[in-house]
PDB file of C-alpha atoms in Angstrom:
ATOM      1  CA  UNK A   1      -4.088  43.680  12.855  1.00 51.00           C
ATOM      2  CA  UNK A   2      -5.160  46.170  10.204  1.00 55.00           C
ATOM      3  CA  UNK A   3      -7.128  45.011   7.147  1.00 53.00           C
ATOM      4  CA  UNK A   4      -4.229  45.789   4.764  1.00 57.00           C
ATOM      5  CA  UNK A   5      -1.766  43.770   6.857  1.00 50.00           C
ATOM      6  CA  UNK A   6      -4.280  40.925   7.031  1.00 50.00           C
ATOM      7  CA  UNK A   7      -4.590  40.926   3.225  1.00 55.00           C
ATOM      8  CA  UNK A   8      -0.805  40.864   2.800  1.00 58.00           C
ATOM      9  CA  UNK A   9      -0.387  37.973   5.243  1.00 55.00           C
ATOM     10  CA  UNK A  10      -3.377  35.887   4.128  1.00 55.00           C
ATOM     11  CA  UNK A  11      -1.790  34.431   0.977  1.00 55.00           C
ATOM     12  CA  UNK A  12       1.497  33.357   2.621  1.00 54.00           C
ATOM     13  CA  UNK A  13      -0.420  31.921   5.584  1.00 54.00           C
ATOM     14  CA  UNK A  14      -2.660  29.865   3.288  1.00 51.00           C
ATOM     15  CA  UNK A  15       0.389  28.668   1.350  1.00 52.00           C
ATOM     16  CA  UNK A  16       2.055  27.519   4.563  1.00 50.00           C
ATOM     17  CA  UNK A  17      -1.107  25.772   5.760  1.00 50.00           C
ATOM     18  CA  UNK A  18      -1.381  23.919   2.459  1.00 50.00           C
ATOM     19  CA  UNK A  19       2.230  22.803   2.652  1.00 47.00           C
ATOM     20  CA  UNK A  20       1.793  21.510   6.190  1.00 49.00           C
ATOM     21  CA  UNK A  21      -0.732  18.992   4.866  1.00 48.00           C
ATOM     22  CA  UNK A  22       1.933  17.376   2.677  1.00 47.00           C
ATOM     23  CA  UNK A  23       1.327  15.797  -0.666  1.00 48.00           C
ATOM     24  CA  UNK A  24      -1.495  13.271  -0.860  1.00 53.00           C
ATOM     25  CA  UNK A  25      -0.721   9.693  -1.777  1.00 62.00           C
ATOM     26  CA  UNK A  26      -1.390   8.613  -5.329  1.00 83.00           C
ATOM     27  CA  UNK A  27      -3.123   5.391  -6.322  1.00 85.00           C
ATOM     28  CA  UNK A  28      -1.390   2.693  -8.357  1.00 88.00           C
ATOM     29  CA  UNK A  29      -2.044  -0.835  -9.595  1.00 92.00           C
ATOM     30  CA  UNK A  30       0.691  -3.471  -9.512  1.00 93.00           C
ATOM     31  CA  UNK A  31       0.278  -6.540 -11.710  1.00 94.00           C
ATOM     32  CA  UNK A  32       1.871  -9.952 -11.352  1.00 94.00           C
ATOM     33  CA  UNK A  33       1.655 -12.490 -14.182  1.00 95.00           C
ATOM     34  CA  UNK A  34       1.241 -16.053 -12.904  1.00 94.00           C
ATOM     35  CA  UNK A  35       3.096 -18.828 -14.744  1.00 94.00           C
ATOM     36  CA  UNK A  36       3.469 -22.287 -13.160  1.00 94.00           C
ATOM     37  CA  UNK A  37       4.036 -21.196  -9.552  1.00 93.00           C
ATOM     38  CA  UNK A  38       4.211 -24.124  -7.121  1.00 90.00           C
ATOM     39  CA  UNK A  39       2.615 -24.523  -3.700  1.00 88.00           C
ATOM     40  CA  UNK A  40       4.739 -27.089  -1.855  1.00 88.00           C
ATOM     41  CA  UNK A  41       4.122 -26.863   1.865  1.00 89.00           C
ATOM     42  CA  UNK A  42       2.651 -24.997   4.804  1.00 92.00           C
ATOM     43  CA  UNK A  43       3.181 -21.264   5.209  1.00 93.00           C
ATOM     44  CA  UNK A  44       6.893 -20.638   5.746  1.00 91.00           C
ATOM     45  CA  UNK A  45       8.066 -23.954   4.234  1.00 89.00           C
ATOM     46  CA  UNK A  46      11.400 -23.760   2.412  1.00 86.00           C
ATOM     47  CA  UNK A  47      10.110 -24.998  -0.962  1.00 85.00           C
ATOM     48  CA  UNK A  48       7.264 -22.496  -1.381  1.00 90.00           C
ATOM     49  CA  UNK A  49       7.389 -19.906  -4.141  1.00 93.00           C
ATOM     50  CA  UNK A  50       8.019 -16.459  -2.617  1.00 95.00           C
ATOM     51  CA  UNK A  51       7.932 -13.308  -4.768  1.00 95.00           C
ATOM     52  CA  UNK A  52       8.202  -9.599  -3.990  1.00 95.00           C
ATOM     53  CA  UNK A  53       6.805  -6.508  -5.696  1.00 95.00           C
ATOM     54  CA  UNK A  54       8.107  -2.983  -5.062  1.00 95.00           C
ATOM     55  CA  UNK A  55       5.057  -0.796  -4.371  1.00 94.00           C
ATOM     56  CA  UNK A  56       6.624   2.100  -2.437  1.00 92.00           C
ATOM     57  CA  UNK A  57       7.665   2.734   1.149  1.00 92.00           C
ATOM     58  CA  UNK A  58       4.719   2.682   3.539  1.00 92.00           C
ATOM     59  CA  UNK A  59       2.169   2.145   0.745  1.00 94.00           C
ATOM     60  CA  UNK A  60      -1.298   0.968   1.777  1.00 95.00           C
ATOM     61  CA  UNK A  61      -2.625  -2.093  -0.082  1.00 95.00           C
ATOM     62  CA  UNK A  62      -6.301  -1.346  -0.786  1.00 95.00           C
ATOM     63  CA  UNK A  63      -7.519  -3.881  -3.341  1.00 96.00           C
ATOM     64  CA  UNK A  64      -6.959  -7.266  -4.973  1.00 96.00           C
ATOM     65  CA  UNK A  65      -8.192  -8.505  -8.355  1.00 97.00           C
ATOM     66  CA  UNK A  66      -7.507 -11.949  -9.773  1.00 97.00           C
ATOM     67  CA  UNK A  67      -7.988 -14.065 -12.876  1.00 98.00           C
ATOM     68  CA  UNK A  68      -6.332 -17.430 -12.239  1.00 97.00           C
ATOM     69  CA  UNK A  69      -6.073 -21.042 -13.355  1.00 97.00           C
ATOM     70  CA  UNK A  70      -5.194 -23.401 -10.497  1.00 96.00           C
ATOM     71  CA  UNK A  71      -4.585 -27.124 -10.203  1.00 96.00           C
ATOM     72  CA  UNK A  72      -4.426 -29.288  -7.070  1.00 94.00           C
ATOM     73  CA  UNK A  73      -3.002 -32.816  -7.196  1.00 94.00           C
ATOM     74  CA  UNK A  74      -4.744 -35.598  -5.199  1.00 92.00           C
ATOM     75  CA  UNK A  75      -4.888 -35.946  -2.249  1.00 91.00           C
ATOM     76  CA  UNK A  76      -4.478 -32.133  -2.050  1.00 91.00           C
ATOM     77  CA  UNK A  77      -7.592 -29.973  -2.572  1.00 94.00           C
ATOM     78  CA  UNK A  78      -8.140 -26.732  -4.472  1.00 94.00           C
ATOM     79  CA  UNK A  79      -9.343 -25.140  -1.216  1.00 94.00           C
ATOM     80  CA  UNK A  80      -5.872 -25.735   0.265  1.00 94.00           C
ATOM     81  CA  UNK A  81      -4.038 -23.550  -2.289  1.00 95.00           C
ATOM     82  CA  UNK A  82      -3.250 -20.306  -0.457  1.00 96.00           C
ATOM     83  CA  UNK A  83      -1.451 -17.025  -0.996  1.00 96.00           C
ATOM     84  CA  UNK A  84      -0.063 -15.041   1.942  1.00 96.00           C
ATOM     85  CA  UNK A  85       0.270 -11.335   1.070  1.00 96.00           C
ATOM     86  CA  UNK A  86       2.134  -8.994   3.430  1.00 94.00           C
ATOM     87  CA  UNK A  87       4.970  -6.541   3.706  1.00 93.00           C
ATOM     88  CA  UNK A  88       8.462  -7.985   4.111  1.00 88.00           C
ATOM     89  CA  UNK A  89       7.764  -8.225   7.868  1.00 87.00           C
ATOM     90  CA  UNK A  90       5.214 -11.057   7.764  1.00 83.00           C
ATOM     91  CA  UNK A  91       4.326 -10.510  11.419  1.00 83.00           C
ATOM     92  CA  UNK A  92       3.067  -6.964  10.782  1.00 83.00           C
ATOM     93  CA  UNK A  93      -0.225  -8.010   9.168  1.00 84.00           C
ATOM     94  CA  UNK A  94      -1.431  -8.824   5.712  1.00 92.00           C
ATOM     95  CA  UNK A  95      -3.901 -11.031   3.901  1.00 93.00           C
ATOM     96  CA  UNK A  96      -4.449 -14.779   3.421  1.00 94.00           C
ATOM     97  CA  UNK A  97      -6.082 -15.417   0.036  1.00 95.00           C
ATOM     98  CA  UNK A  98      -7.711 -18.739  -0.948  1.00 95.00           C
ATOM     99  CA  UNK A  99      -9.167 -18.508  -4.483  1.00 95.00           C
ATOM    100  CA  UNK A 100     -10.370 -22.139  -4.340  1.00 93.00           C
ATOM    101  CA  UNK A 101     -12.224 -21.745  -1.027  1.00 93.00           C
ATOM    102  CA  UNK A 102     -15.035 -24.302  -0.752  1.00 93.00           C
ATOM    103  CA  UNK A 103     -13.595 -26.605  -3.444  1.00 94.00           C
ATOM    104  CA  UNK A 104     -12.653 -29.596  -1.318  1.00 94.00           C
ATOM    105  CA  UNK A 105     -11.415 -31.757  -4.185  1.00 94.00           C
ATOM    106  CA  UNK A 106      -8.382 -32.178  -6.430  1.00 95.00           C
ATOM    107  CA  UNK A 107      -8.554 -30.932 -10.015  1.00 96.00           C
ATOM    108  CA  UNK A 108      -8.430 -27.718 -12.019  1.00 97.00           C
ATOM    109  CA  UNK A 109     -10.200 -24.427 -11.360  1.00 96.00           C
ATOM    110  CA  UNK A 110     -10.534 -21.088 -13.102  1.00 97.00           C
ATOM    111  CA  UNK A 111     -11.189 -18.327 -10.551  1.00 96.00           C
ATOM    112  CA  UNK A 112     -11.768 -14.612 -11.076  1.00 97.00           C
ATOM    113  CA  UNK A 113     -12.916 -11.812  -8.814  1.00 96.00           C
ATOM    114  CA  UNK A 114     -12.002  -8.743  -6.844  1.00 97.00           C
ATOM    115  CA  UNK A 115     -11.874  -7.632  -3.251  1.00 95.00           C
ATOM    116  CA  UNK A 116     -11.984  -4.065  -1.945  1.00 96.00           C
ATOM    117  CA  UNK A 117      -9.681  -4.406   1.051  1.00 94.00           C
ATOM    118  CA  UNK A 118     -10.672  -0.993   2.431  1.00 93.00           C
ATOM    119  CA  UNK A 119     -14.370  -1.846   2.461  1.00 95.00           C
ATOM    120  CA  UNK A 120     -13.679  -5.285   3.967  1.00 94.00           C
ATOM    121  CA  UNK A 121     -11.412  -3.801   6.656  1.00 94.00           C
ATOM    122  CA  UNK A 122      -8.463  -5.876   5.380  1.00 94.00           C
ATOM    123  CA  UNK A 123      -6.195  -3.101   4.044  1.00 94.00           C
ATOM    124  CA  UNK A 124      -2.627  -3.003   5.335  1.00 94.00           C
ATOM    125  CA  UNK A 125       0.624  -1.105   4.882  1.00 94.00           C
ATOM    126  CA  UNK A 126       3.976  -2.392   3.693  1.00 95.00           C
ATOM    127  CA  UNK A 127       7.152  -1.397   5.525  1.00 93.00           C
ATOM    128  CA  UNK A 128       9.799   1.225   4.816  1.00 93.00           C
ATOM    129  CA  UNK A 129      11.415  -1.032   2.179  1.00 95.00           C
ATOM    130  CA  UNK A 130       8.217  -0.839   0.064  1.00 94.00           C
ATOM    131  CA  UNK A 131       8.133  -4.594  -0.629  1.00 96.00           C
ATOM    132  CA  UNK A 132       4.893  -6.527  -1.039  1.00 96.00           C
ATOM    133  CA  UNK A 133       5.707 -10.172  -0.206  1.00 96.00           C
ATOM    134  CA  UNK A 134       3.738 -13.025  -1.810  1.00 96.00           C
ATOM    135  CA  UNK A 135       4.089 -16.615  -0.586  1.00 96.00           C
ATOM    136  CA  UNK A 136       2.250 -19.376  -2.487  1.00 95.00           C
ATOM    137  CA  UNK A 137       1.612 -22.177   0.014  1.00 92.00           C
ATOM    138  CA  UNK A 138      -0.710 -24.954   1.212  1.00 93.00           C
ATOM    139  CA  UNK A 139      -3.192 -25.011   4.077  1.00 92.00           C
ATOM    140  CA  UNK A 140      -2.451 -28.712   4.731  1.00 88.00           C
ATOM    141  CA  UNK A 141       0.721 -30.721   4.223  1.00 79.00           C
ATOM    142  CA  UNK A 142      -0.064 -33.719   1.994  1.00 75.00           C
ATOM    143  CA  UNK A 143       3.527 -34.774   1.321  1.00 76.00           C
ATOM    144  CA  UNK A 144       3.321 -34.061  -2.421  1.00 73.00           C
ATOM    145  CA  UNK A 145       5.934 -32.022  -4.280  1.00 81.00           C
ATOM    146  CA  UNK A 146       4.224 -29.845  -5.385  1.00 87.00           C
ATOM    147  CA  UNK A 147       0.741 -30.072  -3.840  1.00 88.00           C
ATOM    148  CA  UNK A 148      -0.619 -27.697  -6.453  1.00 92.00           C
ATOM    149  CA  UNK A 149       0.188 -25.229  -9.206  1.00 93.00           C
ATOM    150  CA  UNK A 150      -0.935 -21.711  -9.883  1.00 96.00           C
ATOM    151  CA  UNK A 151      -0.875 -22.426 -13.634  1.00 96.00           C
ATOM    152  CA  UNK A 152      -1.577 -19.043 -15.206  1.00 96.00           C
ATOM    153  CA  UNK A 153      -3.363 -15.744 -14.874  1.00 96.00           C
ATOM    154  CA  UNK A 154      -2.854 -12.401 -13.173  1.00 97.00           C
ATOM    155  CA  UNK A 155      -2.957 -10.866  -9.724  1.00 96.00           C
ATOM    156  CA  UNK A 156      -3.469  -7.106  -9.467  1.00 97.00           C
ATOM    157  CA  UNK A 157      -2.874  -5.194  -6.255  1.00 95.00           C
ATOM    158  CA  UNK A 158      -4.185  -1.655  -5.771  1.00 95.00           C
ATOM    159  CA  UNK A 159      -2.230   0.599  -3.452  1.00 93.00           C
ATOM    160  CA  UNK A 160      -2.066   4.184  -2.282  1.00 92.00           C
ATOM    161  CA  UNK A 161       1.328   5.766  -1.651  1.00 88.00           C
ATOM    162  CA  UNK A 162       2.039   7.077   1.821  1.00 81.00           C
ATOM    163  CA  UNK A 163       1.676  10.884   1.950  1.00 73.00           C
ATOM    164  CA  UNK A 164       5.112  12.411   2.406  1.00 62.00           C
ATOM    165  CA  UNK A 165       6.016  16.107   2.318  1.00 58.00           C
ATOM    166  CA  UNK A 166       8.472  16.777  -0.470  1.00 61.00           C
ATOM    167  CA  UNK A 167      11.781  18.495   0.411  1.00 60.00           C
ATOM    168  CA  UNK A 168      10.866  21.449  -1.815  1.00 62.00           C
ATOM    169  CA  UNK A 169       7.573  21.815   0.081  1.00 61.00           C
ATOM    170  CA  UNK A 170       9.440  21.990   3.368  1.00 61.00           C
ATOM    171  CA  UNK A 171      11.699  24.715   1.944  1.00 65.00           C
ATOM    172  CA  UNK A 172       8.650  26.696   0.797  1.00 64.00           C
ATOM    173  CA  UNK A 173       7.084  26.271   4.214  1.00 69.00           C
ATOM    174  CA  UNK A 174      10.197  27.687   5.880  1.00 68.00           C
ATOM    175  CA  UNK A 175      10.338  30.580   3.393  1.00 66.00           C
ATOM    176  CA  UNK A 176       6.665  31.386   4.006  1.00 70.00           C
ATOM    177  CA  UNK A 177       7.196  31.387   7.760  1.00 68.00           C
ATOM    178  CA  UNK A 178      10.172  33.741   7.422  1.00 67.00           C
ATOM    179  CA  UNK A 179       8.123  36.045   5.175  1.00 67.00           C
ATOM    180  CA  UNK A 180       5.297  36.217   7.699  1.00 75.00           C
ATOM    181  CA  UNK A 181       7.757  36.945  10.516  1.00 68.00           C
ATOM    182  CA  UNK A 182       9.498  39.661   8.466  1.00 66.00           C
ATOM    183  CA  UNK A 183       6.229  41.360   7.520  1.00 66.00           C
ATOM    184  CA  UNK A 184       5.059  41.323  11.129  1.00 63.00           C
ATOM    185  CA  UNK A 185       8.354  42.776  12.342  1.00 62.00           C
ATOM    186  CA  UNK A 186       8.328  45.463   9.638  1.00 59.00           C
ATOM    187  CA  UNK A 187       4.797  46.449  10.611  1.00 57.00           C
ATOM    188  CA  UNK A 188       5.830  46.841  14.248  1.00 56.00           C
ATOM    189  CA  UNK A 189       8.763  49.138  13.325  1.00 57.00           C
ATOM    190  CA  UNK A 190       6.612  51.469  11.229  1.00 56.00           C
ATOM    191  CA  UNK A 191       3.746  51.896  13.670  1.00 55.00           C
ATOM    192  CA  UNK A 192       3.269  55.638  14.220  1.00 60.00           C
ATOM    193  CA  UNK A 193       2.863  56.858  17.761  1.00 59.00           C
ATOM    194  CA  UNK A 194       0.617  59.676  18.771  1.00 57.00           C
ATOM    195  CA  UNK A 195       1.387  62.340  21.342  1.00 59.00           C
ATOM    196  CA  UNK A 196      -1.616  63.756  23.086  1.00 52.00           C
TER     197      UNK A 196
END
């Protein structure tokens, strides 16, 4: 390959290589306001509050921040109030969150904090439907209705979108490949021969 041909092909080749990498995922924060959400039974019980947030197909959940006011009614304990966070397929992994962990008593609690799920090795992806499923439940069935309330506050989930090549990027990739092929073919046709 001559230096001039290399120079002409370098830019299209770099463009194609960049497009093969796809577009990187972007970070987002999804907030849920808490207002009198009931925990009624064990995980999967019919009376539990279940909510969904749309965070994008295949998004990776990377962080959780909370500022909450909780109340557990005797004989239920604050440590029994739980939140199961997953994609819509609950069997595909997720997170069990217990903001009252260690508080083995009934009563009220204000809890705030954050958790870097990547650093803790607890990050997970949602499915193709992009739904983040939240189920407010109890760790122990005490027979109360409800066992506890998530009175107020906020939950914030950090996520990173799944990297997906855009259709226009794929078209540019194809065009770049055709350009490289055409330039290579043209170069072969115009190669002078020598007669000795």
